Tab-separated table of C-alpha atoms in Angstrom:
chain	number	residue	atom	x	y	z
A	1	MET	CA	-11.922	174.837	156.665
A	2	LEU	CA	-11.517	178.822	156.470
A	3	TYR	CA	-10.317	180.576	159.332
A	4	VAL	CA	-10.076	184.452	159.245
A	5	TRP	CA	-7.818	186.534	161.700
A	6	GLY	CA	-8.912	190.115	161.779
A	7	GLU	CA	-11.770	189.742	159.287
A	8	ARG	CA	-8.458	169.909	142.544
A	9	VAL	CA	-5.084	167.635	139.839
A	10	ILE	CA	-2.497	170.405	140.212
A	11	TRP	CA	-2.269	172.774	136.937
A	12	SER	CA	0.943	174.547	136.326
A	13	ILE	CA	0.609	177.439	134.051
A	14	ASP	CA	3.465	179.940	133.518
A	15	MET	CA	3.125	183.920	132.941
A	16	ASP	CA	3.364	183.398	129.179
A	17	THR	CA	0.450	181.104	129.064
A	18	ILE	CA	-1.402	183.655	131.352
A	19	MET	CA	-0.708	186.421	128.956
A	20	CYS	CA	-1.599	184.240	125.862
A	21	LEU	CA	-5.068	183.389	127.655
A	22	SER	CA	-5.730	186.892	128.516
A	23	SER	CA	-5.153	188.066	124.923
A	24	MET	CA	-7.430	185.319	123.633
A	25	ILE	CA	-10.001	186.491	126.294
A	26	MET	CA	-9.784	189.967	124.724
A	27	ARG	CA	-10.001	189.014	121.343
A	28	VAL	CA	-13.209	186.963	121.944
A	29	ALA	CA	-14.862	189.367	124.255
A	30	VAL	CA	-15.097	186.923	127.262
A	31	THR	CA	-16.221	188.791	130.249
A	32	LEU	CA	-15.309	188.571	133.914
A	33	THR	CA	-18.920	187.718	134.656
A	34	GLN	CA	-18.917	184.956	132.476
A	35	LEU	CA	-15.629	183.553	133.963
A	36	GLN	CA	-17.037	184.093	137.497
A	37	ALA	CA	-20.101	182.284	136.547
A	38	PHE	CA	-18.284	179.309	135.061
A	39	ALA	CA	-15.803	179.230	138.128
A	40	ALA	CA	-18.702	179.087	140.626
A	41	VAL	CA	-20.208	176.237	138.669
A	42	VAL	CA	-17.121	174.226	138.764
A	43	ARG	CA	-16.814	174.918	142.616
A	44	THR	CA	-20.421	173.947	143.468
A	45	GLY	CA	-21.155	171.510	140.755
A	46	THR	CA	-24.466	173.024	139.959
A	47	VAL	CA	-26.184	176.120	138.707
A	48	HIS	CA	-28.351	176.537	141.789
A	49	GLY	CA	-25.218	176.331	143.967
A	50	ALA	CA	-23.280	178.912	141.803
A	51	ALA	CA	-26.319	181.283	141.852
A	52	ARG	CA	-26.574	181.178	145.767
A	53	GLN	CA	-22.744	181.823	145.754
A	54	LEU	CA	-22.869	184.760	143.441
A	55	PHE	CA	-25.980	186.211	144.943
A	56	VAL	CA	-27.703	186.125	141.469
A	57	THR	CA	-30.370	184.152	139.747
A	58	GLN	CA	-30.161	180.789	138.213
A	59	PRO	CA	-30.921	182.071	134.788
A	60	SER	CA	-28.112	184.627	135.088
A	61	VAL	CA	-25.758	181.842	135.771
A	62	SER	CA	-26.911	179.822	132.777
A	63	ALA	CA	-26.938	182.638	130.357
A	64	ALA	CA	-23.386	183.471	131.436
A	65	VAL	CA	-21.952	180.126	130.984
A	66	ALA	CA	-23.724	179.672	127.584
A	67	ALA	CA	-22.363	183.017	126.492
A	68	LEU	CA	-19.050	181.861	127.476
A	69	SER	CA	-19.312	178.712	125.581
A	70	ARG	CA	-20.440	180.526	122.545
A	71	GLN	CA	-17.378	182.882	122.811
A	72	LEU	CA	-14.969	179.970	123.032
A	73	GLY	CA	-16.859	178.008	120.279
A	74	VAL	CA	-16.967	174.858	122.536
A	75	GLU	CA	-19.512	173.377	124.998
A	76	LEU	CA	-18.209	173.787	128.538
A	77	VAL	CA	-21.061	172.111	130.420
A	78	GLU	CA	-23.826	169.206	129.553
A	79	ARG	CA	-26.813	167.777	131.005
A	80	ASP	CA	-26.343	164.897	133.430
A	81	GLY	CA	-30.039	163.668	134.436
A	82	ARG	CA	-31.531	166.732	136.160
A	83	GLY	CA	-28.283	168.379	136.940
A	84	ILE	CA	-25.021	169.148	134.654
A	85	ARG	CA	-21.515	168.216	134.355
A	86	LEU	CA	-18.401	169.666	132.764
A	87	THR	CA	-17.440	168.359	129.196
A	88	GLU	CA	-13.801	167.502	128.450
A	89	ALA	CA	-13.417	171.144	127.197
A	90	GLY	CA	-15.003	172.386	130.291
A	91	LEU	CA	-12.614	170.391	132.405
A	92	THR	CA	-9.696	171.640	130.440
A	93	PHE	CA	-10.739	175.238	130.604
A	94	ALA	CA	-11.405	175.279	134.255
A	95	PRO	CA	-7.899	175.554	135.662
A	96	TYR	CA	-7.275	178.446	133.210
A	97	ALA	CA	-10.212	180.462	134.104
A	98	ALA	CA	-9.208	179.959	137.863
A	99	GLN	CA	-5.903	181.180	137.008
A	100	VAL	CA	-7.087	184.327	135.517
A	101	LEU	CA	-9.492	185.035	138.184
A	102	GLY	CA	-7.032	184.349	140.803
A	103	LEU	CA	-4.453	186.739	139.062
A	104	LEU	CA	-6.963	189.590	138.793
A	105	ASP	CA	-7.822	189.260	142.286
A	106	GLU	CA	-4.317	189.295	143.271
A	107	ALA	CA	-3.668	192.378	141.122
A	108	ARG	CA	-6.543	194.060	142.740
A	109	ARG	CA	-5.239	193.432	146.104
A	110	ALA	CA	-1.745	194.650	145.270
A	111	ALA	CA	-3.231	197.954	144.043
A	112	GLN	CA	-5.359	198.408	147.025
A	113	GLU	CA	-2.457	197.895	149.395
A	114	ALA	CA	-0.285	200.085	147.294
A	115	ALA	CA	-2.685	202.814	147.882
A	116	SER	CA	-3.601	201.902	151.490
A	117	PRO	CA	-1.093	199.666	153.156
A	118	GLN	CA	-3.305	199.345	156.309
A	119	LEU	CA	-5.691	197.282	154.020
A	120	ALA	CA	-3.003	194.507	153.831
A	121	ARG	CA	-4.336	190.944	153.687
A	122	VAL	CA	-2.405	187.657	153.509
A	123	ARG	CA	-4.081	184.468	152.275
A	124	ILE	CA	-2.492	181.227	153.589
A	125	ALA	CA	-3.392	177.715	152.575
A	126	ALA	CA	-1.814	175.065	154.925
A	127	VAL	CA	-1.924	171.462	155.057
A	128	ASN	CA	-3.790	169.958	157.870
A	129	THR	CA	-1.090	169.219	160.414
A	130	ALA	CA	0.628	172.695	160.077
A	131	GLY	CA	-2.775	174.535	159.731
A	132	GLU	CA	-4.090	172.883	162.947
A	133	TYR	CA	-1.022	172.927	165.142
A	134	LEU	CA	1.575	175.460	163.731
A	135	MET	CA	-0.418	178.391	162.265
A	136	PRO	CA	-2.658	179.629	164.993
A	137	PRO	CA	0.159	180.408	167.344
A	138	LEU	CA	2.223	181.762	164.363
A	139	ILE	CA	-0.743	183.896	163.345
A	140	GLN	CA	-1.258	185.156	166.947
A	141	ALA	CA	2.353	186.079	167.161
A	142	TYR	CA	2.539	187.846	163.846
A	143	ARG	CA	-0.598	189.778	164.595
A	144	ALA	CA	0.946	191.057	167.794
A	145	LEU	CA	3.568	192.488	165.523
A	146	HIS	CA	1.519	193.493	162.948
A	147	PRO	CA	-2.106	194.282	164.267
A	148	GLY	CA	-3.337	195.806	161.162
A	149	VAL	CA	-2.713	192.900	158.719
A	150	GLU	CA	-5.664	190.756	157.929
A	151	ILE	CA	-4.906	186.929	157.952
A	152	LEU	CA	-7.111	184.399	156.048
A	153	LEU	CA	-6.081	180.639	156.530
A	154	GLU	CA	-7.535	177.771	154.705
A	155	ILE	CA	-6.711	174.110	156.058
A	156	ALA	CA	-6.701	171.479	153.522
A	157	ASN	CA	-4.752	168.510	152.179
A	158	ARG	CA	-1.593	168.858	150.333
A	159	ARG	CA	-3.055	168.543	146.732
A	160	THR	CA	-5.629	171.257	147.492
A	161	VAL	CA	-2.879	173.522	149.004
A	162	LEU	CA	-0.667	173.292	145.978
A	163	GLU	CA	-3.599	174.114	143.755
A	164	ARG	CA	-4.496	176.956	145.649
A	165	VAL	CA	-1.167	178.612	145.565
A	166	THR	CA	-0.579	177.894	141.780
A	167	SER	CA	-3.981	179.179	140.904
A	168	HIS	CA	-3.389	182.480	142.673
A	169	GLN	CA	-6.070	181.592	145.316
A	170	ALA	CA	-3.598	181.653	148.147
A	171	ASP	CA	-0.677	184.150	148.364
A	172	LEU	CA	1.534	181.334	149.969
A	173	GLY	CA	1.193	177.857	151.052
A	174	ILE	CA	2.504	175.857	154.105
A	175	GLY	CA	3.531	172.209	153.604
A	176	GLY	CA	6.255	169.854	152.611
A	177	ARG	CA	8.794	170.216	149.824
A	178	PRO	CA	7.487	171.685	146.614
A	179	PRO	CA	6.848	168.982	144.000
A	180	GLY	CA	8.311	171.004	140.893
A	181	ARG	CA	9.595	174.179	139.472
A	182	GLU	CA	6.284	175.940	139.323
A	183	LEU	CA	6.613	176.593	143.123
A	184	SER	CA	9.370	177.505	145.205
A	185	GLY	CA	9.941	176.666	148.949
A	186	ARG	CA	11.808	177.646	151.732
A	187	PRO	CA	12.164	175.391	154.907
A	188	PHE	CA	11.543	177.375	158.114
A	189	LEU	CA	10.755	174.633	160.806
A	190	ASP	CA	11.871	171.158	161.558
A	191	ASN	CA	9.114	168.437	161.394
A	192	GLU	CA	9.607	164.828	162.518
A	193	LEU	CA	7.131	161.984	161.568
A	194	ILE	CA	7.080	159.234	164.169
A	195	VAL	CA	4.838	156.215	164.678
A	196	VAL	CA	2.533	156.215	167.568
A	197	GLY	CA	-0.401	153.934	168.964
A	198	ARG	CA	-2.091	153.279	172.064
A	199	GLU	CA	0.238	150.416	172.766
A	200	ARG	CA	3.004	148.869	170.949
A	201	PRO	CA	2.112	146.163	168.503
A	202	ALA	CA	4.286	142.858	168.661
A	203	ALA	CA	5.157	143.542	164.826
A	204	LEU	CA	4.553	146.475	162.646
A	205	GLY	CA	3.006	144.340	159.968
A	206	ASP	CA	0.444	142.801	162.388
A	207	ALA	CA	-0.934	146.257	163.164
A	208	THR	CA	-3.888	148.032	161.600
A	209	TRP	CA	-2.450	151.093	159.918
A	210	LEU	CA	-4.464	154.391	159.963
A	211	LEU	CA	-3.992	156.440	156.931
A	212	ARG	CA	-5.131	159.814	155.876
A	213	GLU	CA	-7.214	160.607	152.571
A	214	GLU	CA	-5.993	160.565	149.216
A	215	GLY	CA	-4.218	163.784	148.177
A	216	SER	CA	-2.587	163.956	151.766
A	217	GLY	CA	1.030	164.442	151.830
A	218	THR	CA	1.316	162.145	154.986
A	219	ARG	CA	-0.721	159.364	153.318
A	220	ALA	CA	1.813	159.488	150.479
A	221	THR	CA	4.674	159.522	152.938
A	222	THR	CA	3.319	156.702	154.925
A	223	GLU	CA	2.680	154.569	151.784
A	224	ARG	CA	6.362	155.217	150.608
A	225	TYR	CA	7.746	154.414	154.094
A	226	LEU	CA	5.630	150.962	154.093
A	227	GLU	CA	6.786	150.088	150.791
A	228	GLU	CA	10.561	150.828	151.343
A	229	HIS	CA	10.622	148.866	154.631
A	230	GLY	CA	8.750	145.979	153.359
A	231	ILE	CA	5.899	146.201	155.696
A	232	GLU	CA	2.475	144.708	154.645
A	233	PRO	CA	-0.124	145.874	157.086
A	234	ARG	CA	-2.681	143.527	158.340
A	235	GLU	CA	-5.309	146.015	157.519
A	236	ILE	CA	-5.418	149.800	156.392
A	237	LEU	CA	-8.187	152.244	157.418
A	238	THR	CA	-8.578	155.692	155.941
A	239	LEU	CA	-9.586	158.528	157.804
A	240	GLY	CA	-10.295	162.194	156.788
A	241	SER	CA	-8.338	164.292	159.346
A	242	ASN	CA	-5.696	164.442	161.873
A	243	GLY	CA	-8.374	164.650	164.557
A	244	ALA	CA	-10.085	161.457	163.322
A	245	VAL	CA	-6.789	159.665	163.188
A	246	LYS	CA	-5.710	160.614	166.539
A	247	GLN	CA	-9.163	159.599	168.067
A	248	ALA	CA	-8.830	156.427	166.432
A	249	VAL	CA	-5.275	155.606	167.480
A	250	SER	CA	-6.539	156.652	170.977
A	251	LEU	CA	-9.298	154.011	170.903
A	252	GLY	CA	-6.647	151.405	169.957
A	253	LEU	CA	-7.867	151.079	166.468
A	254	GLY	CA	-4.303	150.865	165.196
A	255	ILE	CA	-1.047	152.751	164.652
A	256	THR	CA	-0.166	155.614	162.468
A	257	LEU	CA	2.803	157.665	161.106
A	258	ILE	CA	2.195	161.217	162.117
A	259	SER	CA	3.879	164.596	162.963
A	260	ALA	CA	5.281	164.780	166.382
A	261	HIS	CA	3.918	168.300	166.413
A	262	ALA	CA	0.342	166.688	166.363
A	263	VAL	CA	0.860	164.285	169.096
A	264	ARG	CA	3.181	165.914	171.619
A	265	ARG	CA	0.481	166.612	174.090
A	266	GLU	CA	-0.757	162.917	173.930
A	267	LEU	CA	2.645	161.556	174.351
A	268	ARG	CA	3.398	163.855	177.296
A	269	GLU	CA	0.150	162.668	179.050
A	270	GLY	CA	0.714	159.041	178.198
A	271	LEU	CA	-2.633	158.794	176.136
A	272	LEU	CA	-0.317	157.463	173.257
A	273	VAL	CA	2.868	155.866	172.930
A	274	HIS	CA	5.797	156.050	170.642
A	275	VAL	CA	6.124	152.777	168.494
A	276	PRO	CA	9.801	152.069	167.539
A	277	ALA	CA	10.111	151.609	163.753
A	278	PRO	CA	13.013	151.482	161.436
A	279	GLY	CA	14.058	154.685	159.738
A	280	THR	CA	12.069	156.816	161.973
A	281	PRO	CA	11.777	159.664	162.883
A	282	LEU	CA	11.479	160.773	159.321
A	283	ARG	CA	12.547	164.380	158.980
A	284	ARG	CA	10.442	166.421	156.640
A	285	PRO	CA	10.932	170.238	157.228
A	286	TRP	CA	7.967	172.615	156.979
A	287	TYR	CA	8.275	174.852	153.805
A	288	SER	CA	6.662	178.061	153.023
A	289	LEU	CA	5.638	177.873	149.334
A	290	VAL	CA	4.979	180.545	146.788
A	291	ARG	CA	4.746	180.580	143.023
A	292	SER	CA	8.032	180.734	141.259
A	293	GLY	CA	8.986	183.776	139.138
A	294	VAL	CA	6.309	185.941	140.907
A	295	GLU	CA	7.365	188.570	143.340
A	296	PRO	CA	5.234	188.345	146.497
A	297	ARG	CA	3.367	191.519	147.439
A	298	PRO	CA	4.911	193.390	150.267
A	299	ALA	CA	2.545	192.146	153.071
A	300	VAL	CA	3.373	188.619	151.947
A	301	ARG	CA	7.036	189.140	151.942
A	302	GLU	CA	7.036	190.497	155.595
A	303	PHE	CA	4.909	187.200	156.620
A	304	LEU	CA	7.545	184.994	154.843
A	305	ALA	CA	10.357	186.767	156.806
A	306	PHE	CA	8.439	186.474	159.943
A	307	LEU	CA	8.380	182.660	159.462
A	308	ALA	CA	12.244	182.539	159.535
A	309	SER	CA	12.356	184.707	162.419
A	310	VAL	CA	13.217	184.096	166.119
A	311	GLU	CA	9.763	185.299	167.035
A	312	ALA	CA	8.067	182.756	164.966
A	313	ARG	CA	10.148	179.759	166.460
A	314	LYS	CA	9.531	181.180	170.183
A	315	ALA	CA	5.735	181.229	169.244
A	316	ILE	CA	5.804	177.505	168.253
A	317	GLU	CA	8.043	176.409	171.275
A	318	ASP	CA	5.585	178.338	173.812
A	319	SER	CA	2.679	176.519	172.261
A	320	LEU	CA	3.948	173.017	172.606
Protein backbone atom coordinates (compact mmCIF):
# COMPACT_ATOMS: atom_id res chain seq x y z
CA MET A 1 0.00 0.00 0.00
CA LEU A 2 1.29 3.46 -0.85
CA TYR A 3 0.15 6.62 0.89
CA VAL A 4 1.21 10.14 -0.11
CA TRP A 5 1.04 13.21 2.12
CA GLY A 6 1.41 16.43 0.16
CA GLU A 7 1.67 14.77 -3.13
CA ARG A 8 11.80 -9.31 -2.40
CA VAL A 9 15.15 -11.98 -0.13
CA ILE A 10 17.15 -9.03 1.23
CA TRP A 11 20.30 -8.15 -0.70
CA SER A 12 23.17 -6.34 0.96
CA ILE A 13 25.47 -4.51 -1.44
CA ASP A 14 28.08 -2.09 -0.12
CA MET A 15 29.25 1.12 -1.79
CA ASP A 16 32.36 -0.54 -3.24
CA THR A 17 30.11 -3.02 -5.03
CA ILE A 18 27.94 -0.19 -6.34
CA MET A 19 31.03 1.57 -7.71
CA CYS A 20 32.28 -1.62 -9.34
CA LEU A 21 28.87 -2.21 -10.90
CA SER A 22 28.71 1.38 -12.13
CA SER A 23 32.13 0.95 -13.72
CA MET A 24 30.99 -2.25 -15.38
CA ILE A 25 27.87 -0.52 -16.71
CA MET A 26 29.98 2.23 -18.27
CA ARG A 27 32.35 -0.28 -19.89
CA VAL A 28 29.57 -2.34 -21.48
CA ALA A 29 27.43 0.70 -22.36
CA VAL A 30 24.39 -0.42 -20.42
CA THR A 31 21.81 2.36 -20.60
CA LEU A 32 19.43 3.67 -18.00
CA THR A 33 16.53 2.81 -20.30
CA GLN A 34 17.66 -0.82 -20.40
CA LEU A 35 17.91 -1.03 -16.63
CA GLN A 36 14.51 0.60 -16.17
CA ALA A 37 12.88 -1.79 -18.63
CA PHE A 38 14.45 -4.81 -16.95
CA ALA A 39 13.48 -3.59 -13.48
CA ALA A 40 9.90 -3.05 -14.63
CA VAL A 41 9.76 -6.61 -15.99
CA VAL A 42 11.04 -7.86 -12.62
CA ARG A 43 8.39 -5.85 -10.74
CA THR A 44 5.42 -6.76 -12.95
CA GLY A 45 6.45 -10.21 -14.13
CA THR A 46 5.48 -9.51 -17.75
CA VAL A 47 6.55 -7.41 -20.71
CA HIS A 48 2.97 -6.19 -21.01
CA GLY A 49 2.94 -5.04 -17.39
CA ALA A 50 6.33 -3.36 -17.75
CA ALA A 51 5.18 -1.49 -20.87
CA ARG A 52 2.07 -0.23 -19.09
CA GLN A 53 4.11 0.89 -16.10
CA LEU A 54 6.68 2.71 -18.22
CA PHE A 55 4.14 4.10 -20.72
CA VAL A 56 5.97 2.61 -23.70
CA THR A 57 5.23 -0.15 -26.19
CA GLN A 58 5.84 -3.83 -25.52
CA PRO A 59 8.37 -4.10 -28.38
CA SER A 60 10.33 -1.25 -26.77
CA VAL A 61 10.55 -3.16 -23.49
CA SER A 62 11.52 -6.40 -25.22
CA ALA A 63 14.19 -4.64 -27.26
CA ALA A 64 15.66 -2.93 -24.18
CA VAL A 65 15.85 -6.18 -22.19
CA ALA A 66 17.33 -8.03 -25.17
CA ALA A 67 19.95 -5.28 -25.61
CA LEU A 68 20.80 -5.47 -21.91
CA SER A 69 21.28 -9.24 -22.19
CA ARG A 70 23.62 -8.77 -25.15
CA GLN A 71 25.65 -6.16 -23.31
CA LEU A 72 26.05 -8.39 -20.28
CA GLY A 73 26.67 -11.51 -22.34
CA VAL A 74 24.01 -13.55 -20.50
CA GLU A 75 20.32 -14.23 -20.98
CA LEU A 76 18.30 -12.43 -18.30
CA VAL A 77 14.85 -13.75 -19.24
CA GLU A 78 13.49 -16.86 -20.94
CA ARG A 79 10.15 -17.96 -22.29
CA ASP A 80 7.78 -19.72 -19.92
CA GLY A 81 4.76 -20.91 -21.88
CA ARG A 82 3.13 -17.76 -23.22
CA GLY A 83 5.01 -15.57 -20.77
CA ILE A 84 8.57 -15.06 -19.55
CA ARG A 85 10.53 -15.66 -16.40
CA LEU A 86 13.91 -14.60 -15.08
CA THR A 87 16.85 -16.91 -15.64
CA GLU A 88 19.29 -17.60 -12.83
CA ALA A 89 21.43 -14.80 -14.27
CA GLY A 90 18.42 -12.50 -14.30
CA LEU A 91 17.55 -13.32 -10.71
CA THR A 92 21.14 -12.59 -9.68
CA PHE A 93 21.33 -9.34 -11.63
CA ALA A 94 17.93 -7.98 -10.50
CA PRO A 95 18.92 -6.67 -7.03
CA TYR A 96 22.01 -4.99 -8.47
CA ALA A 97 19.89 -3.22 -11.06
CA ALA A 98 17.49 -2.10 -8.33
CA GLN A 99 20.42 -0.79 -6.28
CA VAL A 100 21.79 1.26 -9.18
CA LEU A 101 18.40 2.72 -10.11
CA GLY A 102 17.63 3.48 -6.48
CA LEU A 103 20.98 5.18 -5.95
CA LEU A 104 20.57 7.28 -9.10
CA ASP A 105 17.08 8.33 -8.02
CA GLU A 106 18.36 9.23 -4.58
CA ALA A 107 21.20 11.27 -6.10
CA ARG A 108 18.71 13.11 -8.31
CA ARG A 109 16.52 13.94 -5.32
CA ALA A 110 19.53 15.12 -3.30
CA ALA A 111 20.60 17.45 -6.10
CA GLN A 112 17.08 18.83 -6.55
CA GLU A 113 16.65 19.44 -2.83
CA ALA A 114 20.05 21.14 -2.62
CA ALA A 115 18.96 23.55 -5.34
CA SER A 116 15.35 23.90 -4.12
CA PRO A 117 14.84 22.92 -0.45
CA GLN A 118 11.09 23.47 -0.83
CA LEU A 119 11.01 20.34 -3.01
CA ALA A 120 12.05 18.10 -0.09
CA ARG A 121 10.56 14.61 -0.11
CA VAL A 122 10.94 11.74 2.36
CA ARG A 123 10.14 8.16 1.30
CA ILE A 124 9.26 5.91 4.25
CA ALA A 125 8.71 2.15 4.28
CA ALA A 126 7.02 0.94 7.47
CA VAL A 127 6.02 -2.49 8.70
CA ASN A 128 2.27 -3.02 8.86
CA THR A 129 1.61 -2.24 12.52
CA ALA A 130 3.78 0.87 12.57
CA GLY A 131 2.46 2.01 9.21
CA GLU A 132 -1.18 1.62 10.15
CA TYR A 133 -1.17 2.90 13.75
CA LEU A 134 1.92 5.05 14.30
CA MET A 135 2.86 6.78 11.07
CA PRO A 136 -0.42 8.65 10.30
CA PRO A 137 -0.35 10.74 13.52
CA LEU A 138 3.42 11.14 13.25
CA ILE A 139 3.20 12.38 9.66
CA GLN A 140 0.35 14.70 10.54
CA ALA A 141 2.39 16.22 13.38
CA TYR A 142 5.51 16.49 11.23
CA ARG A 143 3.74 18.23 8.39
CA ALA A 144 2.29 20.72 10.85
CA LEU A 145 5.89 21.65 11.65
CA HIS A 146 7.19 21.30 8.07
CA PRO A 147 4.23 21.89 5.73
CA GLY A 148 6.38 22.04 2.59
CA VAL A 149 7.85 18.55 2.93
CA GLU A 150 6.25 15.78 0.90
CA ILE A 151 5.96 12.43 2.68
CA LEU A 152 5.48 9.14 0.87
CA LEU A 153 4.62 6.11 3.00
CA GLU A 154 4.66 2.49 1.88
CA ILE A 155 3.25 -0.13 4.24
CA ALA A 156 4.58 -3.67 3.85
CA ASN A 157 5.89 -6.64 5.80
CA ARG A 158 9.33 -6.61 7.40
CA ARG A 159 11.06 -8.40 4.54
CA THR A 160 9.85 -5.85 2.00
CA VAL A 161 10.64 -2.88 4.24
CA LEU A 162 14.25 -4.00 4.67
CA GLU A 163 14.56 -4.58 0.94
CA ARG A 164 13.20 -1.11 0.15
CA VAL A 165 15.76 0.57 2.41
CA THR A 166 18.76 -1.49 1.31
CA SER A 167 17.94 -0.96 -2.38
CA HIS A 168 17.60 2.84 -2.01
CA GLN A 169 13.89 2.67 -2.84
CA ALA A 170 13.05 4.16 0.57
CA ASP A 171 14.96 6.79 2.51
CA LEU A 172 14.21 5.19 5.85
CA GLY A 173 12.32 2.28 7.31
CA ILE A 174 10.23 1.88 10.43
CA GLY A 175 10.28 -1.54 12.06
CA GLY A 176 12.06 -3.75 14.54
CA ARG A 177 15.77 -4.08 15.29
CA PRO A 178 17.92 -4.12 12.12
CA PRO A 179 19.03 -7.66 11.22
CA GLY A 180 22.65 -6.94 10.25
CA ARG A 181 25.36 -4.39 9.64
CA GLU A 182 24.00 -3.23 6.28
CA LEU A 183 21.34 -1.22 8.12
CA SER A 184 21.65 0.91 11.23
CA GLY A 185 18.76 1.54 13.56
CA ARG A 186 17.81 3.85 16.38
CA PRO A 187 14.96 3.00 18.81
CA PHE A 188 12.47 5.84 19.11
CA LEU A 189 9.33 4.35 20.71
CA ASP A 190 8.48 1.49 23.06
CA ASN A 191 6.44 -1.37 21.62
CA GLU A 192 4.86 -4.17 23.64
CA LEU A 193 3.57 -7.43 22.13
CA ILE A 194 0.73 -9.11 24.02
CA VAL A 195 -1.60 -12.04 23.47
CA VAL A 196 -5.26 -11.17 22.90
CA GLY A 197 -8.46 -13.01 22.08
CA ARG A 198 -12.21 -12.59 22.25
CA GLU A 199 -12.06 -14.70 25.39
CA ARG A 200 -9.37 -16.40 27.43
CA PRO A 201 -8.72 -20.03 26.40
CA ALA A 202 -8.33 -22.74 29.02
CA ALA A 203 -4.76 -23.31 27.81
CA LEU A 204 -2.60 -21.58 25.23
CA GLY A 205 -1.92 -24.86 23.44
CA ASP A 206 -5.64 -25.60 23.12
CA ALA A 207 -6.29 -22.41 21.17
CA THR A 208 -6.01 -21.70 17.47
CA TRP A 209 -3.20 -19.19 16.89
CA LEU A 210 -3.61 -16.56 14.21
CA LEU A 211 -0.36 -15.60 12.48
CA ARG A 212 0.63 -13.06 9.84
CA GLU A 213 2.09 -14.10 6.47
CA GLU A 214 5.65 -15.28 5.84
CA GLY A 215 8.03 -12.32 5.87
CA SER A 216 6.19 -10.59 8.70
CA GLY A 217 8.28 -9.68 11.73
CA THR A 218 5.36 -10.37 14.05
CA ARG A 219 5.00 -13.86 12.61
CA ALA A 220 8.70 -14.60 13.15
CA THR A 221 8.45 -13.32 16.72
CA THR A 222 5.35 -15.41 17.38
CA GLU A 223 6.99 -18.56 16.03
CA ARG A 224 10.03 -18.00 18.26
CA TYR A 225 7.79 -17.32 21.24
CA LEU A 226 5.80 -20.54 20.76
CA GLU A 227 8.98 -22.58 20.39
CA GLU A 228 10.75 -21.02 23.37
CA HIS A 229 7.76 -21.64 25.66
CA GLY A 230 6.98 -25.12 24.38
CA ILE A 231 3.51 -24.15 23.16
CA GLU A 232 2.13 -26.42 20.42
CA PRO A 233 -1.05 -24.81 19.08
CA ARG A 234 -4.00 -26.98 18.21
CA GLU A 235 -4.16 -25.16 14.89
CA ILE A 236 -2.45 -22.26 13.12
CA LEU A 237 -4.22 -19.96 10.69
CA THR A 238 -2.30 -17.51 8.49
CA LEU A 239 -3.79 -14.13 7.60
CA GLY A 240 -2.33 -11.38 5.44
CA SER A 241 -2.81 -8.19 7.46
CA ASN A 242 -3.29 -6.80 10.96
CA GLY A 243 -6.85 -5.92 10.05
CA ALA A 244 -7.62 -9.49 9.02
CA VAL A 245 -6.01 -10.85 12.18
CA LYS A 246 -7.99 -8.47 14.40
CA GLN A 247 -11.23 -9.29 12.62
CA ALA A 248 -10.61 -13.02 13.01
CA VAL A 249 -9.79 -12.60 16.70
CA SER A 250 -12.95 -10.51 17.19
CA LEU A 251 -14.99 -13.32 15.62
CA GLY A 252 -13.52 -15.81 18.09
CA LEU A 253 -11.44 -17.75 15.56
CA GLY A 254 -8.41 -17.80 17.83
CA ILE A 255 -5.80 -15.80 19.72
CA THR A 256 -2.78 -13.87 18.51
CA LEU A 257 0.40 -12.14 19.60
CA ILE A 258 0.13 -8.53 18.50
CA SER A 259 1.41 -5.04 19.26
CA ALA A 260 -0.54 -3.33 22.04
CA HIS A 261 -0.67 -0.25 19.78
CA ALA A 262 -2.82 -2.19 17.31
CA VAL A 263 -5.49 -3.32 19.80
CA ARG A 264 -5.58 -0.53 22.35
CA ARG A 265 -9.05 0.63 21.28
CA GLU A 266 -10.47 -2.92 21.17
CA LEU A 267 -9.16 -3.68 24.64
CA ARG A 268 -10.49 -0.39 26.02
CA GLU A 269 -13.95 -1.04 24.58
CA GLY A 270 -14.04 -4.67 25.72
CA LEU A 271 -14.11 -6.11 22.19
CA LEU A 272 -10.99 -8.13 22.97
CA VAL A 273 -9.40 -9.36 26.19
CA HIS A 274 -5.80 -9.61 27.27
CA VAL A 275 -4.78 -13.28 27.47
CA PRO A 276 -2.18 -13.96 30.21
CA ALA A 277 0.83 -15.68 28.66
CA PRO A 278 4.27 -16.45 30.11
CA GLY A 279 6.99 -14.06 29.10
CA THR A 280 4.61 -11.36 27.90
CA PRO A 281 4.51 -8.53 27.24
CA LEU A 282 7.43 -8.87 24.84
CA ARG A 283 9.19 -5.55 24.57
CA ARG A 284 10.34 -4.81 21.02
CA PRO A 285 11.07 -1.08 20.46
CA TRP A 286 10.26 0.58 17.16
CA TYR A 287 13.40 1.52 15.24
CA SER A 288 14.09 4.02 12.50
CA LEU A 289 16.22 2.22 9.90
CA VAL A 290 18.69 3.73 7.44
CA ARG A 291 21.51 2.36 5.32
CA SER A 292 24.80 2.07 7.17
CA GLY A 293 27.66 4.25 5.97
CA VAL A 294 25.40 6.55 3.92
CA GLU A 295 24.68 10.07 5.20
CA PRO A 296 20.92 10.72 4.90
CA ARG A 297 19.77 13.78 2.98
CA PRO A 298 18.92 16.86 5.10
CA ALA A 299 15.15 16.27 4.79
CA VAL A 300 15.60 12.69 6.00
CA ARG A 301 17.81 13.80 8.89
CA GLU A 302 15.13 16.26 9.97
CA PHE A 303 12.49 13.55 9.99
CA LEU A 304 14.76 11.20 11.97
CA ALA A 305 15.31 13.94 14.54
CA PHE A 306 11.57 14.49 14.75
CA LEU A 307 10.93 10.81 15.54
CA ALA A 308 13.00 11.20 18.73
CA SER A 309 11.31 14.46 19.73
CA VAL A 310 8.76 15.34 22.39
CA GLU A 311 6.37 16.41 19.61
CA ALA A 312 6.44 12.93 18.10
CA ARG A 313 5.76 11.22 21.41
CA LYS A 314 2.89 13.59 22.11
CA ALA A 315 1.39 12.88 18.67
CA ILE A 316 1.37 9.16 19.43
CA GLU A 317 -0.07 9.60 22.91
CA ASP A 318 -2.85 11.88 21.61
CA SER A 319 -3.82 9.31 18.98
CA LEU A 320 -4.25 6.42 21.42
